[in-house]
Amino acid sequence: MELNEELIQSIAKAVIAQLGNHPSAASAAKNHTVVKTDYSGFPLAKKGTNPKEVVIGVGPAFQREIGATIVGLDLNEVLKNLKAGIEEEGMVPRVVKVLKTSDVCFMGLEAAKISGSGIGIGLQSKGTAVIHQKDLYPLSNLELFPQAPLMTLETYRKIGRNAARYVKGEKVTPIESINDPMVRAKFQVKAALMHIRETEQVDKEIPIIEWEEA
């Protein structure tokens, strides 16, 4: 889902309302000042030519405004495990930062479109991930991992492995997803705040840049 400024404000107000029982958190949300990172000097990402390449497209706030997933997993370690999983299958990872959107499915599709193999991984800063293919519709995908609070470093490693196996044309067993109905309620406010922060960094003028922070 693409968020414009008006929708961001609406979500922010709803979140602040939910934080009514937590005065300190509500105050912090109200007083939050947006500082947008300037990526104008970064090299734009180009379409890869290596048929073994898997492109990982991270979110606009990744490793800058947000340094850990919704449950505190260091994003450097998340990225290292994704890359390790890809490399274990003999494929080549490349990381780009997708600045044009904060939607994980669109990140994954954009990554797949510039991947030499046509396979990409989308990764929001809060931890949600997707494996995508260049010729699919945005909201279609190969595998989706929507519950960021349940993700572990080993899960990200498995995602890297599966993405690489799709490149090789192997029969892929989808990663079993864990579903906990209590998770959404527990992390709803934090997830909304993190998504707002990611969306604040969206820059449609600089759509995708090469990224090797970790």
JSON list of C-alpha atoms in Angstrom, two decimals:
[
{"chain": "A", "resi": 1, "resn": "MET", "atom": "CA", "xyz": [0.00, 0.00, 0.00]},
{"chain": "A", "resi": 2, "resn": "GLU", "atom": "CA", "xyz": [1.35, 3.43, -0.97]},
{"chain": "A", "resi": 3, "resn": "LEU", "atom": "CA", "xyz": [1.00, 6.03, 1.76]},
{"chain": "A", "resi": 4, "resn": "ASN", "atom": "CA", "xyz": [0.68, 9.74, 1.01]},
{"chain": "A", "resi": 5, "resn": "GLU", "atom": "CA", "xyz": [1.25, 12.48, 3.58]},
{"chain": "A", "resi": 6, "resn": "GLU", "atom": "CA", "xyz": [-2.43, 12.74, 4.48]},
{"chain": "A", "resi": 7, "resn": "LEU", "atom": "CA", "xyz": [-2.70, 9.01, 5.12]},
{"chain": "A", "resi": 8, "resn": "ILE", "atom": "CA", "xyz": [0.50, 9.05, 7.19]},
{"chain": "A", "resi": 9, "resn": "GLN", "atom": "CA", "xyz": [-1.02, 11.75, 9.40]},
{"chain": "A", "resi": 10, "resn": "SER", "atom": "CA", "xyz": [-4.24, 9.76, 9.77]},
{"chain": "A", "resi": 11, "resn": "ILE", "atom": "CA", "xyz": [-2.33, 6.66, 10.83]},
{"chain": "A", "resi": 12, "resn": "ALA", "atom": "CA", "xyz": [-0.19, 8.71, 13.18]},
{"chain": "A", "resi": 13, "resn": "LYS", "atom": "CA", "xyz": [-3.27, 10.17, 14.87]},
{"chain": "A", "resi": 14, "resn": "ALA", "atom": "CA", "xyz": [-4.76, 6.69, 15.26]},
{"chain": "A", "resi": 15, "resn": "VAL", "atom": "CA", "xyz": [-1.54, 5.39, 16.75]},
{"chain": "A", "resi": 16, "resn": "ILE", "atom": "CA", "xyz": [-1.26, 8.33, 19.14]},
{"chain": "A", "resi": 17, "resn": "ALA", "atom": "CA", "xyz": [-4.86, 7.71, 20.21]},
{"chain": "A", "resi": 18, "resn": "GLN", "atom": "CA", "xyz": [-3.95, 4.09, 21.02]},
{"chain": "A", "resi": 19, "resn": "LEU", "atom": "CA", "xyz": [-1.00, 5.36, 23.02]},
{"chain": "A", "resi": 20, "resn": "GLY", "atom": "CA", "xyz": [-3.32, 7.37, 25.24]},
{"chain": "A", "resi": 21, "resn": "ASN", "atom": "CA", "xyz": [-2.65, 5.06, 28.16]},
{"chain": "A", "resi": 22, "resn": "HIS", "atom": "CA", "xyz": [1.10, 5.55, 27.70]},
{"chain": "A", "resi": 23, "resn": "PRO", "atom": "CA", "xyz": [1.71, 9.32, 28.05]},
{"chain": "A", "resi": 24, "resn": "SER", "atom": "CA", "xyz": [5.47, 9.22, 27.47]},
{"chain": "A", "resi": 25, "resn": "ALA", "atom": "CA", "xyz": [5.13, 7.25, 24.22]},
{"chain": "A", "resi": 26, "resn": "ALA", "atom": "CA", "xyz": [2.29, 9.46, 23.01]},
{"chain": "A", "resi": 27, "resn": "SER", "atom": "CA", "xyz": [4.33, 12.57, 23.72]},
{"chain": "A", "resi": 28, "resn": "ALA", "atom": "CA", "xyz": [7.29, 11.17, 21.80]},
{"chain": "A", "resi": 29, "resn": "ALA", "atom": "CA", "xyz": [5.08, 10.39, 18.79]},
{"chain": "A", "resi": 30, "resn": "LYS", "atom": "CA", "xyz": [3.57, 13.88, 18.77]},
{"chain": "A", "resi": 31, "resn": "ASN", "atom": "CA", "xyz": [6.96, 15.58, 19.06]},
{"chain": "A", "resi": 32, "resn": "HIS", "atom": "CA", "xyz": [8.63, 13.45, 16.38]},
{"chain": "A", "resi": 33, "resn": "THR", "atom": "CA", "xyz": [10.41, 15.60, 13.78]},
{"chain": "A", "resi": 34, "resn": "VAL", "atom": "CA", "xyz": [10.99, 14.18, 10.31]},
{"chain": "A", "resi": 35, "resn": "VAL", "atom": "CA", "xyz": [14.61, 14.37, 9.17]},
{"chain": "A", "resi": 36, "resn": "LYS", "atom": "CA", "xyz": [14.92, 13.02, 5.65]},
{"chain": "A", "resi": 37, "resn": "THR", "atom": "CA", "xyz": [18.20, 11.44, 4.56]},
{"chain": "A", "resi": 38, "resn": "ASP", "atom": "CA", "xyz": [19.63, 12.82, 1.31]},
{"chain": "A", "resi": 39, "resn": "TYR", "atom": "CA", "xyz": [20.70, 10.04, -1.06]},
{"chain": "A", "resi": 40, "resn": "SER", "atom": "CA", "xyz": [21.41, 12.28, -4.05]},
{"chain": "A", "resi": 41, "resn": "GLY", "atom": "CA", "xyz": [25.11, 11.33, -4.10]},
{"chain": "A", "resi": 42, "resn": "PHE", "atom": "CA", "xyz": [24.53, 7.58, -4.11]},
{"chain": "A", "resi": 43, "resn": "PRO", "atom": "CA", "xyz": [24.86, 5.53, -7.32]},
{"chain": "A", "resi": 44, "resn": "LEU", "atom": "CA", "xyz": [21.55, 4.53, -8.87]},
{"chain": "A", "resi": 45, "resn": "ALA", "atom": "CA", "xyz": [20.99, 0.79, -9.05]},
{"chain": "A", "resi": 46, "resn": "LYS", "atom": "CA", "xyz": [21.28, -0.71, -12.52]},
{"chain": "A", "resi": 47, "resn": "LYS", "atom": "CA", "xyz": [19.86, -3.91, -13.94]},
{"chain": "A", "resi": 48, "resn": "GLY", "atom": "CA", "xyz": [22.20, -6.81, -13.26]},
{"chain": "A", "resi": 49, "resn": "THR", "atom": "CA", "xyz": [23.52, -9.14, -15.93]},
{"chain": "A", "resi": 50, "resn": "ASN", "atom": "CA", "xyz": [24.67, -12.05, -13.77]},
{"chain": "A", "resi": 51, "resn": "PRO", "atom": "CA", "xyz": [22.11, -14.90, -14.09]},
{"chain": "A", "resi": 52, "resn": "LYS", "atom": "CA", "xyz": [23.16, -16.11, -10.63]},
{"chain": "A", "resi": 53, "resn": "GLU", "atom": "CA", "xyz": [22.29, -12.81, -8.96]},
{"chain": "A", "resi": 54, "resn": "VAL", "atom": "CA", "xyz": [19.65, -12.41, -6.25]},
{"chain": "A", "resi": 55, "resn": "VAL", "atom": "CA", "xyz": [18.91, -8.77, -5.43]},
{"chain": "A", "resi": 56, "resn": "ILE", "atom": "CA", "xyz": [17.85, -7.87, -1.89]},
{"chain": "A", "resi": 57, "resn": "GLY", "atom": "CA", "xyz": [15.79, -4.67, -1.87]},
{"chain": "A", "resi": 58, "resn": "VAL", "atom": "CA", "xyz": [15.74, -3.06, 1.57]},
{"chain": "A", "resi": 59, "resn": "GLY", "atom": "CA", "xyz": [13.41, -0.31, 2.78]},
{"chain": "A", "resi": 60, "resn": "PRO", "atom": "CA", "xyz": [14.05, 3.45, 2.77]},
{"chain": "A", "resi": 61, "resn": "ALA", "atom": "CA", "xyz": [14.85, 3.64, 6.50]},
{"chain": "A", "resi": 62, "resn": "PHE", "atom": "CA", "xyz": [16.98, 0.47, 6.57]},
{"chain": "A", "resi": 63, "resn": "GLN", "atom": "CA", "xyz": [20.21, 0.76, 8.63]},
{"chain": "A", "resi": 64, "resn": "ARG", "atom": "CA", "xyz": [19.85, 4.51, 8.96]},
{"chain": "A", "resi": 65, "resn": "GLU", "atom": "CA", "xyz": [16.70, 5.68, 10.71]},
{"chain": "A", "resi": 66, "resn": "ILE", "atom": "CA", "xyz": [15.92, 2.10, 11.79]},
{"chain": "A", "resi": 67, "resn": "GLY", "atom": "CA", "xyz": [18.70, -0.23, 12.94]},
{"chain": "A", "resi": 68, "resn": "ALA", "atom": "CA", "xyz": [16.78, -3.25, 14.20]},
{"chain": "A", "resi": 69, "resn": "THR", "atom": "CA", "xyz": [13.62, -5.21, 13.38]},
{"chain": "A", "resi": 70, "resn": "ILE", "atom": "CA", "xyz": [10.42, -4.93, 15.37]},
{"chain": "A", "resi": 71, "resn": "VAL", "atom": "CA", "xyz": [11.76, -7.52, 17.86]},
{"chain": "A", "resi": 72, "resn": "GLY", "atom": "CA", "xyz": [15.27, -6.06, 18.03]},
{"chain": "A", "resi": 73, "resn": "LEU", "atom": "CA", "xyz": [17.19, -8.18, 15.51]},
{"chain": "A", "resi": 74, "resn": "ASP", "atom": "CA", "xyz": [20.15, -6.13, 14.28]},
{"chain": "A", "resi": 75, "resn": "LEU", "atom": "CA", "xyz": [19.55, -5.31, 10.60]},
{"chain": "A", "resi": 76, "resn": "ASN", "atom": "CA", "xyz": [23.24, -5.88, 9.85]},
{"chain": "A", "resi": 77, "resn": "GLU", "atom": "CA", "xyz": [22.84, -9.46, 11.07]},
{"chain": "A", "resi": 78, "resn": "VAL", "atom": "CA", "xyz": [19.56, -9.90, 9.18]},
{"chain": "A", "resi": 79, "resn": "LEU", "atom": "CA", "xyz": [21.27, -8.85, 5.96]},
{"chain": "A", "resi": 80, "resn": "LYS", "atom": "CA", "xyz": [24.30, -11.06, 6.62]},
{"chain": "A", "resi": 81, "resn": "ASN", "atom": "CA", "xyz": [22.05, -14.10, 7.09]},
{"chain": "A", "resi": 82, "resn": "LEU", "atom": "CA", "xyz": [20.05, -13.40, 3.93]},
{"chain": "A", "resi": 83, "resn": "LYS", "atom": "CA", "xyz": [23.29, -13.09, 1.96]},
{"chain": "A", "resi": 84, "resn": "ALA", "atom": "CA", "xyz": [24.76, -16.20, 3.59]},
{"chain": "A", "resi": 85, "resn": "GLY", "atom": "CA", "xyz": [21.71, -18.25, 2.60]},
{"chain": "A", "resi": 86, "resn": "ILE", "atom": "CA", "xyz": [22.03, -17.10, -1.01]},
{"chain": "A", "resi": 87, "resn": "GLU", "atom": "CA", "xyz": [25.76, -17.85, -1.09]},
{"chain": "A", "resi": 88, "resn": "GLU", "atom": "CA", "xyz": [25.29, -21.31, 0.44]},
{"chain": "A", "resi": 89, "resn": "GLU", "atom": "CA", "xyz": [23.30, -22.24, -2.67]},
{"chain": "A", "resi": 90, "resn": "GLY", "atom": "CA", "xyz": [26.04, -20.94, -4.97]},
{"chain": "A", "resi": 91, "resn": "MET", "atom": "CA", "xyz": [24.23, -17.75, -5.98]},
{"chain": "A", "resi": 92, "resn": "VAL", "atom": "CA", "xyz": [25.39, -14.13, -5.72]},
{"chain": "A", "resi": 93, "resn": "PRO", "atom": "CA", "xyz": [23.65, -11.55, -3.48]},
{"chain": "A", "resi": 94, "resn": "ARG", "atom": "CA", "xyz": [23.43, -7.84, -4.28]},
{"chain": "A", "resi": 95, "resn": "VAL", "atom": "CA", "xyz": [21.83, -5.26, -1.99]},
{"chain": "A", "resi": 96, "resn": "VAL", "atom": "CA", "xyz": [19.93, -2.18, -3.13]},
{"chain": "A", "resi": 97, "resn": "LYS", "atom": "CA", "xyz": [17.87, 0.34, -1.20]},
{"chain": "A", "resi": 98, "resn": "VAL", "atom": "CA", "xyz": [14.40, 0.89, -2.67]},
{"chain": "A", "resi": 99, "resn": "LEU", "atom": "CA", "xyz": [13.48, 4.50, -1.94]},
{"chain": "A", "resi": 100, "resn": "LYS", "atom": "CA", "xyz": [10.37, 4.80, -4.10]},
{"chain": "A", "resi": 101, "resn": "THR", "atom": "CA", "xyz": [8.08, 2.77, -1.81]},
{"chain": "A", "resi": 102, "resn": "SER", "atom": "CA", "xyz": [7.69, 1.43, 1.72]},
{"chain": "A", "resi": 103, "resn": "ASP", "atom": "CA", "xyz": [5.53, -1.53, 0.66]},
{"chain": "A", "resi": 104, "resn": "VAL", "atom": "CA", "xyz": [7.40, -4.82, 1.00]},
{"chain": "A", "resi": 105, "resn": "CYS", "atom": "CA", "xyz": [5.77, -6.45, -2.05]},
{"chain": "A", "resi": 106, "resn": "PHE", "atom": "CA", "xyz": [6.71, -3.53, -4.28]},
{"chain": "A", "resi": 107, "resn": "MET", "atom": "CA", "xyz": [10.25, -3.56, -2.83]},
{"chain": "A", "resi": 108, "resn": "GLY", "atom": "CA", "xyz": [10.57, -7.23, -3.70]},
{"chain": "A", "resi": 109, "resn": "LEU", "atom": "CA", "xyz": [9.23, -6.72, -7.21]},
{"chain": "A", "resi": 110, "resn": "GLU", "atom": "CA", "xyz": [11.57, -3.77, -7.87]},
{"chain": "A", "resi": 111, "resn": "ALA", "atom": "CA", "xyz": [14.50, -5.87, -6.62]},
{"chain": "A", "resi": 112, "resn": "ALA", "atom": "CA", "xyz": [13.47, -8.75, -8.90]},
{"chain": "A", "resi": 113, "resn": "LYS", "atom": "CA", "xyz": [13.18, -6.44, -11.93]},
{"chain": "A", "resi": 114, "resn": "ILE", "atom": "CA", "xyz": [16.81, -5.34, -11.66]},
{"chain": "A", "resi": 115, "resn": "SER", "atom": "CA", "xyz": [18.13, -8.76, -10.65]},
{"chain": "A", "resi": 116, "resn": "GLY", "atom": "CA", "xyz": [20.17, -10.61, -13.24]},
{"chain": "A", "resi": 117, "resn": "SER", "atom": "CA", "xyz": [18.17, -13.74, -12.46]},
{"chain": "A", "resi": 118, "resn": "GLY", "atom": "CA", "xyz": [14.77, -12.08, -12.15]},
{"chain": "A", "resi": 119, "resn": "ILE", "atom": "CA", "xyz": [14.47, -13.15, -8.50]},
{"chain": "A", "resi": 120, "resn": "GLY", "atom": "CA", "xyz": [14.52, -10.62, -5.68]},
{"chain": "A", "resi": 121, "resn": "ILE", "atom": "CA", "xyz": [13.89, -10.31, -1.96]},
{"chain": "A", "resi": 122, "resn": "GLY", "atom": "CA", "xyz": [12.02, -7.38, -0.42]},
{"chain": "A", "resi": 123, "resn": "LEU", "atom": "CA", "xyz": [12.85, -6.48, 3.18]},
{"chain": "A", "resi": 124, "resn": "GLN", "atom": "CA", "xyz": [11.14, -3.83, 5.27]},
{"chain": "A", "resi": 125, "resn": "SER", "atom": "CA", "xyz": [13.10, -2.31, 8.14]},
{"chain": "A", "resi": 126, "resn": "LYS", "atom": "CA", "xyz": [10.66, -3.78, 10.67]},
{"chain": "A", "resi": 127, "resn": "GLY", "atom": "CA", "xyz": [11.50, -7.27, 9.38]},
{"chain": "A", "resi": 128, "resn": "THR", "atom": "CA", "xyz": [8.69, -8.24, 7.00]},
{"chain": "A", "resi": 129, "resn": "ALA", "atom": "CA", "xyz": [10.07, -10.00, 3.92]},
{"chain": "A", "resi": 130, "resn": "VAL", "atom": "CA", "xyz": [9.02, -11.39, 0.54]},
{"chain": "A", "resi": 131, "resn": "ILE", "atom": "CA", "xyz": [10.58, -13.43, -2.26]},
{"chain": "A", "resi": 132, "resn": "HIS", "atom": "CA", "xyz": [9.47, -12.03, -5.61]},
{"chain": "A", "resi": 133, "resn": "GLN", "atom": "CA", "xyz": [9.83, -12.70, -9.32]},
{"chain": "A", "resi": 134, "resn": "LYS", "atom": "CA", "xyz": [10.13, -10.02, -12.01]},
{"chain": "A", "resi": 135, "resn": "ASP", "atom": "CA", "xyz": [7.13, -11.10, -14.12]},
{"chain": "A", "resi": 136, "resn": "LEU", "atom": "CA", "xyz": [4.59, -11.36, -11.28]},
{"chain": "A", "resi": 137, "resn": "TYR", "atom": "CA", "xyz": [2.06, -8.74, -10.21]},
{"chain": "A", "resi": 138, "resn": "PRO", "atom": "CA", "xyz": [3.14, -6.65, -7.18]},
{"chain": "A", "resi": 139, "resn": "LEU", "atom": "CA", "xyz": [0.78, -8.36, -4.75]},
{"chain": "A", "resi": 140, "resn": "SER", "atom": "CA", "xyz": [1.60, -11.79, -6.10]},
{"chain": "A", "resi": 141, "resn": "ASN", "atom": "CA", "xyz": [4.83, -13.38, -4.92]},
{"chain": "A", "resi": 142, "resn": "LEU", "atom": "CA", "xyz": [6.73, -16.61, -4.50]},
{"chain": "A", "resi": 143, "resn": "GLU", "atom": "CA", "xyz": [6.78, -16.49, -0.70]},
{"chain": "A", "resi": 144, "resn": "LEU", "atom": "CA", "xyz": [5.58, -13.88, 1.81]},
{"chain": "A", "resi": 145, "resn": "PHE", "atom": "CA", "xyz": [6.64, -13.53, 5.46]},
{"chain": "A", "resi": 146, "resn": "PRO", "atom": "CA", "xyz": [4.21, -11.00, 6.96]},
{"chain": "A", "resi": 147, "resn": "GLN", "atom": "CA", "xyz": [4.68, -11.56, 10.69]},
{"chain": "A", "resi": 148, "resn": "ALA", "atom": "CA", "xyz": [7.94, -9.77, 11.43]},
{"chain": "A", "resi": 149, "resn": "PRO", "atom": "CA", "xyz": [7.78, -10.41, 15.21]},
{"chain": "A", "resi": 150, "resn": "LEU", "atom": "CA", "xyz": [8.10, -14.16, 14.59]},
{"chain": "A", "resi": 151, "resn": "MET", "atom": "CA", "xyz": [11.13, -13.93, 12.30]},
{"chain": "A", "resi": 152, "resn": "THR", "atom": "CA", "xyz": [14.54, -15.20, 13.44]},
{"chain": "A", "resi": 153, "resn": "LEU", "atom": "CA", "xyz": [18.00, -14.91, 11.91]},
{"chain": "A", "resi": 154, "resn": "GLU", "atom": "CA", "xyz": [17.70, -18.54, 10.83]},
{"chain": "A", "resi": 155, "resn": "THR", "atom": "CA", "xyz": [14.44, -17.70, 9.05]},
{"chain": "A", "resi": 156, "resn": "TYR", "atom": "CA", "xyz": [16.21, -15.00, 7.05]},
{"chain": "A", "resi": 157, "resn": "ARG", "atom": "CA", "xyz": [18.96, -17.46, 6.16]},
{"chain": "A", "resi": 158, "resn": "LYS", "atom": "CA", "xyz": [16.31, -19.89, 4.90]},
{"chain": "A", "resi": 159, "resn": "ILE", "atom": "CA", "xyz": [14.73, -17.10, 2.84]},
{"chain": "A", "resi": 160, "resn": "GLY", "atom": "CA", "xyz": [18.09, -16.49, 1.19]},
{"chain": "A", "resi": 161, "resn": "ARG", "atom": "CA", "xyz": [18.44, -20.21, 0.43]},
{"chain": "A", "resi": 162, "resn": "ASN", "atom": "CA", "xyz": [14.96, -20.48, -1.06]},
{"chain": "A", "resi": 163, "resn": "ALA", "atom": "CA", "xyz": [15.43, -17.38, -3.20]},
{"chain": "A", "resi": 164, "resn": "ALA", "atom": "CA", "xyz": [18.62, -18.93, -4.59]},
{"chain": "A", "resi": 165, "resn": "ARG", "atom": "CA", "xyz": [16.83, -22.22, -5.26]},
{"chain": "A", "resi": 166, "resn": "TYR", "atom": "CA", "xyz": [14.18, -20.40, -7.29]},
{"chain": "A", "resi": 167, "resn": "VAL", "atom": "CA", "xyz": [17.02, -18.98, -9.39]},
{"chain": "A", "resi": 168, "resn": "LYS", "atom": "CA", "xyz": [18.36, -22.50, -9.99]},
{"chain": "A", "resi": 169, "resn": "GLY", "atom": "CA", "xyz": [14.93, -23.72, -11.03]},
{"chain": "A", "resi": 170, "resn": "GLU", "atom": "CA", "xyz": [14.84, -26.35, -8.32]},
{"chain": "A", "resi": 171, "resn": "LYS", "atom": "CA", "xyz": [11.70, -27.62, -6.66]},
{"chain": "A", "resi": 172, "resn": "VAL", "atom": "CA", "xyz": [11.38, -25.34, -3.66]},
{"chain": "A", "resi": 173, "resn": "THR", "atom": "CA", "xyz": [9.66, -26.25, -0.41]},
{"chain": "A", "resi": 174, "resn": "PRO", "atom": "CA", "xyz": [8.12, -23.02, 0.94]},
{"chain": "A", "resi": 175, "resn": "ILE", "atom": "CA", "xyz": [9.32, -22.03, 4.38]},
{"chain": "A", "resi": 176, "resn": "GLU", "atom": "CA", "xyz": [6.74, -23.00, 6.96]},
{"chain": "A", "resi": 177, "resn": "SER", "atom": "CA", "xyz": [5.21, -19.86, 8.39]},
{"chain": "A", "resi": 178, "resn": "ILE", "atom": "CA", "xyz": [4.39, -19.61, 12.07]},
{"chain": "A", "resi": 179, "resn": "ASN", "atom": "CA", "xyz": [1.10, -17.92, 12.85]},
{"chain": "A", "resi": 180, "resn": "ASP", "atom": "CA", "xyz": [0.42, -16.42, 16.26]},
{"chain": "A", "resi": 181, "resn": "PRO", "atom": "CA", "xyz": [-2.91, -14.54, 16.48]},
{"chain": "A", "resi": 182, "resn": "MET", "atom": "CA", "xyz": [-1.68, -12.65, 19.54]},
{"chain": "A", "resi": 183, "resn": "VAL", "atom": "CA", "xyz": [1.31, -11.15, 17.73]},
{"chain": "A", "resi": 184, "resn": "ARG", "atom": "CA", "xyz": [-0.61, -8.61, 15.67]},
{"chain": "A", "resi": 185, "resn": "ALA", "atom": "CA", "xyz": [-2.33, -7.11, 18.69]},
{"chain": "A", "resi": 186, "resn": "LYS", "atom": "CA", "xyz": [0.85, -7.06, 20.75]},
{"chain": "A", "resi": 187, "resn": "PHE", "atom": "CA", "xyz": [2.96, -5.29, 18.13]},
{"chain": "A", "resi": 188, "resn": "GLN", "atom": "CA", "xyz": [0.28, -3.28, 16.31]},
{"chain": "A", "resi": 189, "resn": "VAL", "atom": "CA", "xyz": [1.30, 0.14, 17.61]},
{"chain": "A", "resi": 190, "resn": "LYS", "atom": "CA", "xyz": [5.03, -0.42, 17.20]},
{"chain": "A", "resi": 191, "resn": "ALA", "atom": "CA", "xyz": [4.52, -1.79, 13.68]},
{"chain": "A", "resi": 192, "resn": "ALA", "atom": "CA", "xyz": [2.50, 1.29, 12.71]},
{"chain": "A", "resi": 193, "resn": "LEU", "atom": "CA", "xyz": [5.13, 3.66, 14.10]},
{"chain": "A", "resi": 194, "resn": "MET", "atom": "CA", "xyz": [7.93, 1.83, 12.30]},
{"chain": "A", "resi": 195, "resn": "HIS", "atom": "CA", "xyz": [5.99, 1.84, 9.03]},
{"chain": "A", "resi": 196, "resn": "ILE", "atom": "CA", "xyz": [5.37, 5.57, 9.35]},
{"chain": "A", "resi": 197, "resn": "ARG", "atom": "CA", "xyz": [9.07, 6.15, 9.96]},
{"chain": "A", "resi": 198, "resn": "GLU", "atom": "CA", "xyz": [9.96, 4.07, 6.90]},
{"chain": "A", "resi": 199, "resn": "THR", "atom": "CA", "xyz": [7.42, 5.88, 4.74]},
{"chain": "A", "resi": 200, "resn": "GLU", "atom": "CA", "xyz": [8.79, 9.26, 5.79]},
{"chain": "A", "resi": 201, "resn": "GLN", "atom": "CA", "xyz": [12.01, 8.36, 3.95]},
{"chain": "A", "resi": 202, "resn": "VAL", "atom": "CA", "xyz": [10.32, 7.50, 0.64]},
{"chain": "A", "resi": 203, "resn": "ASP", "atom": "CA", "xyz": [11.86, 9.46, -2.25]},
{"chain": "A", "resi": 204, "resn": "LYS", "atom": "CA", "xyz": [10.28, 8.95, -5.66]},
{"chain": "A", "resi": 205, "resn": "GLU", "atom": "CA", "xyz": [12.93, 11.17, -7.30]},
{"chain": "A", "resi": 206, "resn": "ILE", "atom": "CA", "xyz": [15.69, 8.67, -6.43]},
{"chain": "A", "resi": 207, "resn": "PRO", "atom": "CA", "xyz": [13.92, 5.32, -6.86]},
{"chain": "A", "resi": 208, "resn": "ILE", "atom": "CA", "xyz": [16.63, 2.70, -6.17]},
{"chain": "A", "resi": 209, "resn": "ILE", "atom": "CA", "xyz": [20.29, 3.01, -5.13]},
{"chain": "A", "resi": 210, "resn": "GLU", "atom": "CA", "xyz": [23.11, 0.53, -4.64]},
{"chain": "A", "resi": 211, "resn": "TRP", "atom": "CA", "xyz": [23.46, -0.29, -0.94]},
{"chain": "A", "resi": 212, "resn": "GLU", "atom": "CA", "xyz": [26.26, -2.01, 0.95]},
{"chain": "A", "resi": 213, "resn": "GLU", "atom": "CA", "xyz": [25.97, -0.60, 4.47]},
{"chain": "A", "resi": 214, "resn": "ALA", "atom": "CA", "xyz": [26.61, -3.93, 6.19]}
]
